[in-house]
Tab-separated table of C-alpha atoms and ligand atoms in Angstrom:
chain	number	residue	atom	x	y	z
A	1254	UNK	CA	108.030	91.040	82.656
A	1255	UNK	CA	104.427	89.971	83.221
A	1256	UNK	CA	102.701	92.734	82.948
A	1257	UNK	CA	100.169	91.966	80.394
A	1258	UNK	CA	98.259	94.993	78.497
A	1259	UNK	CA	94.337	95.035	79.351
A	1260	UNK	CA	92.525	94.400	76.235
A	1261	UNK	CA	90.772	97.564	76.118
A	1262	UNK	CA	93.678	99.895	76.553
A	1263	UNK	CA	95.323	101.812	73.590
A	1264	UNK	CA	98.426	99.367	74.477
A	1265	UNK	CA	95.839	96.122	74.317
A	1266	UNK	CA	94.388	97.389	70.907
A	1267	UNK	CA	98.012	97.863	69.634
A	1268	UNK	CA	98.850	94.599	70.683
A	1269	UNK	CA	95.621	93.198	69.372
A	1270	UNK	CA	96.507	94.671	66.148
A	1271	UNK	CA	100.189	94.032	65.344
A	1272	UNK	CA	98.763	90.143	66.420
A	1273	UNK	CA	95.889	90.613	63.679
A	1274	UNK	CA	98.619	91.789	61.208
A	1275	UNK	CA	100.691	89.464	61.462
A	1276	UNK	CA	98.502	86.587	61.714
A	1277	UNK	CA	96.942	87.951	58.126
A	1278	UNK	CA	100.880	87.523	56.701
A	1279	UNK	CA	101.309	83.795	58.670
A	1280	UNK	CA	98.156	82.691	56.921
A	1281	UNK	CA	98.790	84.179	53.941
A	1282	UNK	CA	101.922	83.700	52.915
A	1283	UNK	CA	103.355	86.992	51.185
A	1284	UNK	CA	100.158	89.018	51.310
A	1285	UNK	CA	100.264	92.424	50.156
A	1286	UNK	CA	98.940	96.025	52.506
A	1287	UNK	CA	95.619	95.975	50.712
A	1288	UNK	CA	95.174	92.108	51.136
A	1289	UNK	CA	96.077	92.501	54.950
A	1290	UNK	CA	93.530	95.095	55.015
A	1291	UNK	CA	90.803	92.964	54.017
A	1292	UNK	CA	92.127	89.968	55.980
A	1293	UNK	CA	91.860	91.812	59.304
A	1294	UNK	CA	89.082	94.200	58.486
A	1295	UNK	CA	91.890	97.122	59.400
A	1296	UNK	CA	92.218	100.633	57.268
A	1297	UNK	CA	94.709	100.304	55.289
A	1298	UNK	CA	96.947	103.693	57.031
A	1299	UNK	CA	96.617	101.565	60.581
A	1300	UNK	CA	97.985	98.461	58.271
A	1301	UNK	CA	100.806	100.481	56.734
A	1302	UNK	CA	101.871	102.187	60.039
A	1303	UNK	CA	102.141	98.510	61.760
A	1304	UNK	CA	104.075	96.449	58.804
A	1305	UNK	CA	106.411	99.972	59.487
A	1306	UNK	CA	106.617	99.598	63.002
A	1307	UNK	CA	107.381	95.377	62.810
A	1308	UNK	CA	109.612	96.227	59.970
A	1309	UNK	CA	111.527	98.512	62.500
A	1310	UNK	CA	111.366	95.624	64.980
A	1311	UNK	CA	112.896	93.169	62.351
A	1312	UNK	CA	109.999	91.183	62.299
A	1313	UNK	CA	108.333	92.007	58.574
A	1314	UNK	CA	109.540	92.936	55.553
A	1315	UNK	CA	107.968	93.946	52.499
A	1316	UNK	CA	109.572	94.229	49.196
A	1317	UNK	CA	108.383	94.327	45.514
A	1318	UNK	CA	107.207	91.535	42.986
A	1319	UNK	CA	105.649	90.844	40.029
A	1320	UNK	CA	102.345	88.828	40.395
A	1321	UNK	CA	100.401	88.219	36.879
A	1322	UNK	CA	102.176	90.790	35.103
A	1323	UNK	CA	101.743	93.427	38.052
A	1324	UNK	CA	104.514	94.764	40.179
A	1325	UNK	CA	103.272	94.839	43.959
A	1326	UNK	CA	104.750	95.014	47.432
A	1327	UNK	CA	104.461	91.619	49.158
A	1328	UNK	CA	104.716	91.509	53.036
A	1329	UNK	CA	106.916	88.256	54.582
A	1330	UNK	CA	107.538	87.705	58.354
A	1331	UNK	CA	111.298	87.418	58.517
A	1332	UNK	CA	112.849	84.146	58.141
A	1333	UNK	CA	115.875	84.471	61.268
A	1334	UNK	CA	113.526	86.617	63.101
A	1335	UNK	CA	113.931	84.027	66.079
A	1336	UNK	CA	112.190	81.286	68.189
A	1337	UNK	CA	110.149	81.272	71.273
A	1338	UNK	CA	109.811	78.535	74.186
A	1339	UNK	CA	106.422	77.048	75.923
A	1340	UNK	CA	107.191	75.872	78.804
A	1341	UNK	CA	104.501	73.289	80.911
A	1342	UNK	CA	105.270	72.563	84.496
A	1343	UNK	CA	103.296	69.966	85.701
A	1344	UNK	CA	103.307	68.872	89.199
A	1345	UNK	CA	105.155	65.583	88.306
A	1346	UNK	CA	106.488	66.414	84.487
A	1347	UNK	CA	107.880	69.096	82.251
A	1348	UNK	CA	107.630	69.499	78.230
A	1349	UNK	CA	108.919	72.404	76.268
A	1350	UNK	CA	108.507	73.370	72.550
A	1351	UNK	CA	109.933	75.976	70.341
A	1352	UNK	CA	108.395	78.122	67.552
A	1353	UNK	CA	109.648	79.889	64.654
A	1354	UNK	CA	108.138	83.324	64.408
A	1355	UNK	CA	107.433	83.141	60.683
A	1356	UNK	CA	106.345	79.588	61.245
A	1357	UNK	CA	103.560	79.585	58.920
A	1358	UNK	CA	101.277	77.062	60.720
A	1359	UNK	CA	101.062	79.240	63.714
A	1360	UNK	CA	98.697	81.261	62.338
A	1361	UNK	CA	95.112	80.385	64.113
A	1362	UNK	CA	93.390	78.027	62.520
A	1363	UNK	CA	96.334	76.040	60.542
A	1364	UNK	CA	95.517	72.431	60.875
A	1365	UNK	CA	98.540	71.456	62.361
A	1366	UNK	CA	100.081	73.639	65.113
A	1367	UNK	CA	103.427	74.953	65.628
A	1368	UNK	CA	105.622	73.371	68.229
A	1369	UNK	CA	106.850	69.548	66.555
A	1370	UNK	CA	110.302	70.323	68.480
A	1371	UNK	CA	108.361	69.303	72.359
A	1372	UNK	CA	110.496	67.253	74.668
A	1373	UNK	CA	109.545	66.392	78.007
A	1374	UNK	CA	110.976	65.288	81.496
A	1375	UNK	CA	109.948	63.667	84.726
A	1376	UNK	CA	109.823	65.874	87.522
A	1377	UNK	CA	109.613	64.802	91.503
A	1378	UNK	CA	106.823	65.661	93.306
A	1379	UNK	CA	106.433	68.718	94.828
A	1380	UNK	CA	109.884	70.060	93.390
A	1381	UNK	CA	111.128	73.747	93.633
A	1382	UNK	CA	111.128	76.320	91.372
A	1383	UNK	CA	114.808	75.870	91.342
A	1384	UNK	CA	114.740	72.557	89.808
A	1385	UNK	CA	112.077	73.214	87.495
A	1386	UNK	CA	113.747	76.013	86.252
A	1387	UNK	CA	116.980	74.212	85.534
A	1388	UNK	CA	115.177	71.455	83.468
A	1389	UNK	CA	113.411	74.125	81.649
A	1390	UNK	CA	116.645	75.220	80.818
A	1391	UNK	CA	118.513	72.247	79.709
A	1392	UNK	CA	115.458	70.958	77.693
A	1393	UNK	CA	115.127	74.193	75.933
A	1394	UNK	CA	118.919	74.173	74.872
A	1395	UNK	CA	118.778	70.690	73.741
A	1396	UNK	CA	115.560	71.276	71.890
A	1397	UNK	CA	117.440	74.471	70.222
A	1398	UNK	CA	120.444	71.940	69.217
A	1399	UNK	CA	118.353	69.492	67.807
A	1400	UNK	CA	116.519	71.667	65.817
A	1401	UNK	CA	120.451	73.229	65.157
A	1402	UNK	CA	118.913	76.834	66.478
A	1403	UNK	CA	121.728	78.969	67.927
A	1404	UNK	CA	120.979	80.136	71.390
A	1405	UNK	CA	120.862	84.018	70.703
A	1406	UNK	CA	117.899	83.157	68.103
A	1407	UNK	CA	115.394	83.055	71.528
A	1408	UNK	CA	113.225	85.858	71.785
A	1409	UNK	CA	110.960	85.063	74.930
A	1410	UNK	CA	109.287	81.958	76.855
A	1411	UNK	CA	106.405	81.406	78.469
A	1412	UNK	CA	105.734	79.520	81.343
A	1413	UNK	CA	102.555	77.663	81.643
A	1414	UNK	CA	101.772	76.515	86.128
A	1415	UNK	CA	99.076	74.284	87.396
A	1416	UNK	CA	98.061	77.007	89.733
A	1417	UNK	CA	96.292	80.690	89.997
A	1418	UNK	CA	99.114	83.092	88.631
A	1419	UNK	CA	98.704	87.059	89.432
A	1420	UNK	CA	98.735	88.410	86.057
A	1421	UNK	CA	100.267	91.870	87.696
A	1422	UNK	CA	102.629	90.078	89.104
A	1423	UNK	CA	103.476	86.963	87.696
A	1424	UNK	CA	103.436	85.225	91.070
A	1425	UNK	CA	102.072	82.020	91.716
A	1426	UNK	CA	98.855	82.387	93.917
A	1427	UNK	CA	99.524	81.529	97.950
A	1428	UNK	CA	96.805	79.109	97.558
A	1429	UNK	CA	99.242	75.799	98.499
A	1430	UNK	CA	98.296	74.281	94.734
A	1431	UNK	CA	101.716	74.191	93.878
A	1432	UNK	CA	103.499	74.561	97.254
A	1433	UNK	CA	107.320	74.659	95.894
A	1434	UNK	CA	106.733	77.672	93.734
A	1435	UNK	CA	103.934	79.815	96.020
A	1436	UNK	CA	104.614	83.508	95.903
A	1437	UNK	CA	107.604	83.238	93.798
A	1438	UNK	CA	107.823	85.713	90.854
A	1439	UNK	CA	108.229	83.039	88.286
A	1440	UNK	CA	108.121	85.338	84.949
A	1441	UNK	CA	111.567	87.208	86.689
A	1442	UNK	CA	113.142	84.185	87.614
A	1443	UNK	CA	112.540	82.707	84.049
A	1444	UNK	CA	114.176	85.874	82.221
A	1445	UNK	CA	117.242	85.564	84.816
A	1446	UNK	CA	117.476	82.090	83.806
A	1447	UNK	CA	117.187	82.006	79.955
A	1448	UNK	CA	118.012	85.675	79.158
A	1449	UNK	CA	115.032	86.474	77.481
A	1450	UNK	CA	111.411	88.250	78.172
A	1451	UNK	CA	109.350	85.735	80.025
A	1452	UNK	CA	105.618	85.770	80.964
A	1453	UNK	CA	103.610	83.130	83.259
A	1454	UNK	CA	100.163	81.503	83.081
A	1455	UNK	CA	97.707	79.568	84.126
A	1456	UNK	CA	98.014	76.102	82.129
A	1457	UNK	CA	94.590	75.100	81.850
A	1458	UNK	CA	94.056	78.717	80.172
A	1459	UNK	CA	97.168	77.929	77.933
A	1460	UNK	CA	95.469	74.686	76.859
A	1461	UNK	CA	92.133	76.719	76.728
A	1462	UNK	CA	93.865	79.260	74.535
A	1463	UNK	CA	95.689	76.302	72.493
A	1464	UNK	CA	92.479	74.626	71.756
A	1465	UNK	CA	91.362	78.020	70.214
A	1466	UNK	CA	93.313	78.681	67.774
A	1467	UNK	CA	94.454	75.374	66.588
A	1468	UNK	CA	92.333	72.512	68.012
A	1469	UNK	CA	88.250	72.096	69.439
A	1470	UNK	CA	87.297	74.994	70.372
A	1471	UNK	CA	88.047	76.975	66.976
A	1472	UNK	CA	85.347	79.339	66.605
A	1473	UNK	CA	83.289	78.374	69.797
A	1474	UNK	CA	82.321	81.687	71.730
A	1475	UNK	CA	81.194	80.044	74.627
A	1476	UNK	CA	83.072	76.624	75.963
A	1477	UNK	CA	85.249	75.086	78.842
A	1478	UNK	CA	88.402	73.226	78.626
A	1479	UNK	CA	88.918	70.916	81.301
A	1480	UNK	CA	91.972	69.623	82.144
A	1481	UNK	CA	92.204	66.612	83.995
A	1482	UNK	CA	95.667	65.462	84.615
A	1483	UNK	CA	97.115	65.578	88.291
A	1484	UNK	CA	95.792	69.147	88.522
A	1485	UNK	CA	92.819	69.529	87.731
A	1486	UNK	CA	91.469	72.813	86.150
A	1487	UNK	CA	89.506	74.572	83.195
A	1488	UNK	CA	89.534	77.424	81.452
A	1489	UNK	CA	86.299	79.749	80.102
A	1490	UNK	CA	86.038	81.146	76.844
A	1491	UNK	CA	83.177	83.235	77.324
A	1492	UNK	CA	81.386	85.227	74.445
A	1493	UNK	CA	84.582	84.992	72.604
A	1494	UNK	CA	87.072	85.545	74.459
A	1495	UNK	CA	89.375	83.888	76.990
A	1496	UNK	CA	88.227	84.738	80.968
A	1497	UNK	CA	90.919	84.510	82.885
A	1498	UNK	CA	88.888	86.734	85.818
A	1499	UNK	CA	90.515	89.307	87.633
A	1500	UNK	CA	92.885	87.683	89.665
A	1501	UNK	CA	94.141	84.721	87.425
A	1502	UNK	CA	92.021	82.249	89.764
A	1503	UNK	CA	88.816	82.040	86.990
A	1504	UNK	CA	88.788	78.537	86.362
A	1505	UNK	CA	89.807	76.361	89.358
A	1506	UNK	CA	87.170	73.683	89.146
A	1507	UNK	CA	89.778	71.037	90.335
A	1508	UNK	CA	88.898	73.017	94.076
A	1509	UNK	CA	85.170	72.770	93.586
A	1510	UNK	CA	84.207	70.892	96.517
A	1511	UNK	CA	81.932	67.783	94.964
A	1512	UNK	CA	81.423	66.616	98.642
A	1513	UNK	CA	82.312	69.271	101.613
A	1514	UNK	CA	80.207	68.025	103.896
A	1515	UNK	CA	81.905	64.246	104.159
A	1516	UNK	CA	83.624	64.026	107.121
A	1517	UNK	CA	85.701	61.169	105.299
A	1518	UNK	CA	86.695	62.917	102.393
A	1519	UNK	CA	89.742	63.741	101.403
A	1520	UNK	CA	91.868	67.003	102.556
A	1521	UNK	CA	93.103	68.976	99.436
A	1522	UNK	CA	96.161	70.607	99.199
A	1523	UNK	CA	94.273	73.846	98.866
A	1524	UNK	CA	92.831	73.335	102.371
A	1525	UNK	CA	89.434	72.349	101.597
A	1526	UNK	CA	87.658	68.714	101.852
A	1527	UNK	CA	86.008	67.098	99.421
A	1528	UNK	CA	87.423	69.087	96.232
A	1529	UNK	CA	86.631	67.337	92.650
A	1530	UNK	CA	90.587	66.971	92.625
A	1531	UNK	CA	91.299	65.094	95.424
A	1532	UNK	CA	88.243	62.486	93.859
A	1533	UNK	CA	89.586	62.496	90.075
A	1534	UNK	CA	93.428	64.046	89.512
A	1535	UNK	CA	95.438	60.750	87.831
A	1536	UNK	CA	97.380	59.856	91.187
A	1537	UNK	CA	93.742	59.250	92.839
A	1538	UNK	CA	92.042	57.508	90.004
A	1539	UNK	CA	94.977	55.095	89.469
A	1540	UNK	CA	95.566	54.344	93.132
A	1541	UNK	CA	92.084	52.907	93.291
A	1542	UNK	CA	93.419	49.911	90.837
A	1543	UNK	CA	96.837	49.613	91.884
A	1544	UNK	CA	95.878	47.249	94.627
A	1545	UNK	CA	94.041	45.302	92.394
A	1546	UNK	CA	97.123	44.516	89.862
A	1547	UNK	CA	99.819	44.725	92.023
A	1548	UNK	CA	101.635	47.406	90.551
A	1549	UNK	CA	101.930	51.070	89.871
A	1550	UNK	CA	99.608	51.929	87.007
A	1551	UNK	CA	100.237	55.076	84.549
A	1552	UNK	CA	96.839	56.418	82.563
A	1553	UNK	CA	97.456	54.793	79.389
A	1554	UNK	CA	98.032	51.229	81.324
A	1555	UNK	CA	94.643	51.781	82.878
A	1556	UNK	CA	92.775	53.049	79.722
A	1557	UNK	CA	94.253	49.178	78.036
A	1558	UNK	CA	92.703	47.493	80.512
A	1559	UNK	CA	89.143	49.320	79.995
A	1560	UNK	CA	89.534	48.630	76.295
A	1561	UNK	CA	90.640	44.934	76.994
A	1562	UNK	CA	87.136	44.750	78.943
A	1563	UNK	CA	88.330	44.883	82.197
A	1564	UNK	CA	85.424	45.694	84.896
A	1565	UNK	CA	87.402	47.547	87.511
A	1566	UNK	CA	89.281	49.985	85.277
A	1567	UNK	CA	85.873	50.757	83.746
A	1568	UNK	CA	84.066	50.931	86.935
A	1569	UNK	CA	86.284	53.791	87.710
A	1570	UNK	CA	86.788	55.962	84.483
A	1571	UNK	CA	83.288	56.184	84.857
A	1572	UNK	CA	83.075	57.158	88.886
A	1573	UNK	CA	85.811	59.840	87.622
A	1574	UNK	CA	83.630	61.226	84.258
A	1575	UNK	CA	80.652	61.224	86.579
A	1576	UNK	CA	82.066	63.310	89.592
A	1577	UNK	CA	83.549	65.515	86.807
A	1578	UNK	CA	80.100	66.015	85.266
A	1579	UNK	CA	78.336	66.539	88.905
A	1580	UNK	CA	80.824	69.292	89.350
A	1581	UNK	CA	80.887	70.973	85.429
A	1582	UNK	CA	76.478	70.864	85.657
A	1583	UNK	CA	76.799	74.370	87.712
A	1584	UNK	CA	79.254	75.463	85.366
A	1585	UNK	CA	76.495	75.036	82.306
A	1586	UNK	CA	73.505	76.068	84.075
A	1587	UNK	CA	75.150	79.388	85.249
A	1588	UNK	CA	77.450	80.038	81.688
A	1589	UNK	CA	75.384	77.456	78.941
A	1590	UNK	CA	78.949	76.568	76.925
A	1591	UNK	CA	77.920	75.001	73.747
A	1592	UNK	CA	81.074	73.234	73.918
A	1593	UNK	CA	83.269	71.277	76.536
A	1594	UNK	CA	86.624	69.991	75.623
A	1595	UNK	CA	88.224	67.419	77.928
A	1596	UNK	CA	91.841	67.905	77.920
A	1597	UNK	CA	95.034	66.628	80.012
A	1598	UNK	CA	95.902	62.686	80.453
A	1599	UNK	CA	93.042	60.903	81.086
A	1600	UNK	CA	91.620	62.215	77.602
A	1601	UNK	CA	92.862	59.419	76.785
A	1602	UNK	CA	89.936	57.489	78.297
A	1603	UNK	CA	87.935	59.076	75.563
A	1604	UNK	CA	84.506	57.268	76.104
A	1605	UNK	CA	85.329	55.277	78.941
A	1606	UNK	CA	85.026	58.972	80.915
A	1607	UNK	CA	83.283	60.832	78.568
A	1608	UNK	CA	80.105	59.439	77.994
A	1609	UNK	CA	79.125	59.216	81.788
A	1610	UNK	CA	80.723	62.609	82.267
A	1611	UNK	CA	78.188	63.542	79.473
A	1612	UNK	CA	75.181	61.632	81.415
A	1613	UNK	CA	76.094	63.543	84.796
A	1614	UNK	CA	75.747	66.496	83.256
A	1615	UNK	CA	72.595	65.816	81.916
A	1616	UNK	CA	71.438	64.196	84.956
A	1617	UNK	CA	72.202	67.278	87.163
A	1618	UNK	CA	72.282	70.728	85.195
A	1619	UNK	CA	69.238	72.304	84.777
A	1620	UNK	CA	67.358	70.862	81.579
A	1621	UNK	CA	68.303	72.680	78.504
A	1622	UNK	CA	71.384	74.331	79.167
A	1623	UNK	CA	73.515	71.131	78.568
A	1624	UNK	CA	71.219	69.761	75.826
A	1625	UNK	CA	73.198	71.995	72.962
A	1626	UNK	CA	76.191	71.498	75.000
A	1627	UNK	CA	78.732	68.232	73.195
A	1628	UNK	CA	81.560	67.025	75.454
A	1629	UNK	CA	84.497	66.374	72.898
A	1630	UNK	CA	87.851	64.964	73.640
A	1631	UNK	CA	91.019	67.778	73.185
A	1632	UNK	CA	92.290	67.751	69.692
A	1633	UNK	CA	95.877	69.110	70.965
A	1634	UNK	CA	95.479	66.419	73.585
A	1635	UNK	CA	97.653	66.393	76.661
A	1636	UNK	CA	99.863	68.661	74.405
A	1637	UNK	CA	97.677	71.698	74.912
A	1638	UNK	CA	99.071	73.867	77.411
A	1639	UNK	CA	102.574	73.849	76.018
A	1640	UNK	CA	101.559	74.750	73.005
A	1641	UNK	CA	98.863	77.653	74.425
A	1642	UNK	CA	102.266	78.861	75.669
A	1643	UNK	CA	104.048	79.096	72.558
A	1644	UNK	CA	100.391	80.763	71.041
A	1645	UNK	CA	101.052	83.549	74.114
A	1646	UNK	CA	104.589	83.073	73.287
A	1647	UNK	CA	104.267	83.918	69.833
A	1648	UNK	CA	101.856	86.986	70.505
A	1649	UNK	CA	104.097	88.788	73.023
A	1650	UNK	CA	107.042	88.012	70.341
A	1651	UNK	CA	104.821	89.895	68.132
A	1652	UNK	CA	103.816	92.535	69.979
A	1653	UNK	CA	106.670	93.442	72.701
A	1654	UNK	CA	108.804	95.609	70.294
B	2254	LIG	ZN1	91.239	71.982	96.704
């Protein structure tokens, strides 16, 4: 169920099409075939054959009206057409969202994105896929009955991982990142568990994606999203598009190694020493305070006490923007984004990390590449990957038929 068209391909054009189409109809309300035309820069016979084909697939409909005195045919994305799920599995929490197909702000570039329904859950650490899956499950039903959504009106999910996933496959990369779920074919066990098409992704290319269409990086053709949660990872947009690489692993700077050749660093779960995860995921960063109030500390507990003044909790959101920025300068020097968007929960440190993430940066990638570069916090916030998965979500909902 993973299998994923390659862009160029007559199936990826298709695809890239029908998403076009429809997009043109989200944005503009009840557009008609020569509207759509100019919206996507289509002709007008590739327009006509694909409001056929989604009006086939019971996705559009076009009928006639009279606009200022002029009878026309108006195309509509079908109210009842159905919902899709993001799913984001974190390594210690879950949140899912649903989507409306003719929701009109999922078109790209609607201020507000899709996806108000999101509820979340804790999960344990290093849980199965079993257990994840049956949250998924039971959060997505009682998300459908608060939103009073029958069941049946689910057309697909996606499933967003803090780990490489095998785009061929839709397995989870042997790479120990997410031990409880390595090699399993997630996408599968999804569809066995909801019923419905299912497709799997990397989540800091979900957020990427997410933050494209609907949040920072709108209209950026070169930037990184970072996100910085208890996985660390990013994801490329590169000369417009999204790089996932060729194996799903493009990306991982959480297993950069910011200090290999410590003897006293830390061993990641990955296998290496020293990776930028092990010095800055939220579990480290907080750990490095909790002796020094007594108590377990969440993110937003330590980001009050930098805003209430307090030395240590500065001290180290700026030790954690500064080995991020040590480890992104080889990033700019090699790609020059103009833009990096820090994502995942300790965003919420805004300029406590930022501005010596920015200085870092500065400090260590080759002069000029980072000097066009601005390091803005994620506009989707920690919400980002779940709703990149209702954006992929949406497209293969879209496009499948
Ligand atoms: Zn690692």
């Amino acid at each position: 169920m993973n299998t994923a068209p390659r862009p160029g391909s007559p199936t990826g054009l298709r695809d890239a099409n029908r998403r076009r189409v429809v997009d043109a109809v989200r944005a503009g309300g009840a557009p008609t075939q020569a509207e759509i035309a100019v919206a996507t820069g289509l002709a007008p016979a590739t327009v006509s054959n694909i409001v056929r084909d989604l009006g086939a697939a019971g996705l559009l409909t076009a009928g006639d009206e009279v606009r200022a005195g002029r009878r026309v045919r108006a195309v509509r994305l079908v109210r009842g057409a159905g919902v899709v799920a993001g799913i984001d599995v974190g390594h210690r929490h879950l949140r899912v969202a649903l989507a409306d197909v003719a929701d009109p702000s999922a078109a790209a570039g609607h201020p507000e994105p899709p996806g108000r329904s999101e509820l979340r859950a804790d999960l344990p650490d290093y849980h199965g896929v079993a257990e994840g899956l049956a949250t998924a499950a039971s959060l997505i039903d009682e998300a459908l009955a608060q939103a009073g959504i029958r069941r049946e009106a689910l057309r697909g999910a996606v499933v967003g991982l803090p780990a490489p996933v095998d785009r061929a496959t839709g397995a989870v990369g042997a790479s120990g990142v997410l031990p409880g779920w390595i090699g399993v074919p997630v996408a599968g066990r999804v569809s066995e568990h909801l019923g419905v098409p299912s497709w799997v992704d990397n989540d800091a290319t979900l957020g990427t994606l997410a933050e494209q269409r609907w949040g920072a990086l709108r209209e950026v053709r070169d930037g990184v999203f970072l996100k910085l949660s208890d996985g660390v990872g990013a994801g490329l947009v590169l000369d417009g598009r999204l790089y996932r690489g060729p194996d799903g692993t493009a990306g991982e700077i959480g297993h950069v190694a910011v200090d290999p050749g410590d003897r006293h660093a830390a061993v990641c779960r990955c296998g290496h020493r020293g990776c930028l995860e092990t010095v800055v995921s939220t579990r480290t960063v907080t750990a490095l305070l909790e002796p020094l109030v007594g108590a377990p500390l969440t993110v937003a507990e330590m980001v009050a006490l930098a805003r209430d003044g307090d030395a240590p909790a500065r001290r180290v959101l700026a030790d954690t923007g500064h080995h991020v920025g040590v480890a992104l300068a080889g990033f700019c020097t090699v790609l020059t984004p103009r833009r990096i968007v820090v994502g995942g929960e300790l965003a919420q440190a805004g300029d406590f990390l930022l501005a010596p993430l920015h200085a870092a940066l500065e400090a260590a990638a080759l002069p000029g590449t980072t000097r066009t570069a601005d390091v803005v916090v994620a506009e989707l916030a920690e919400h980002a990957p779940v709703l990149g998965a209702l954006a992929l979500a949406l497209d293969r909902a879209t496009t499948a038929p």
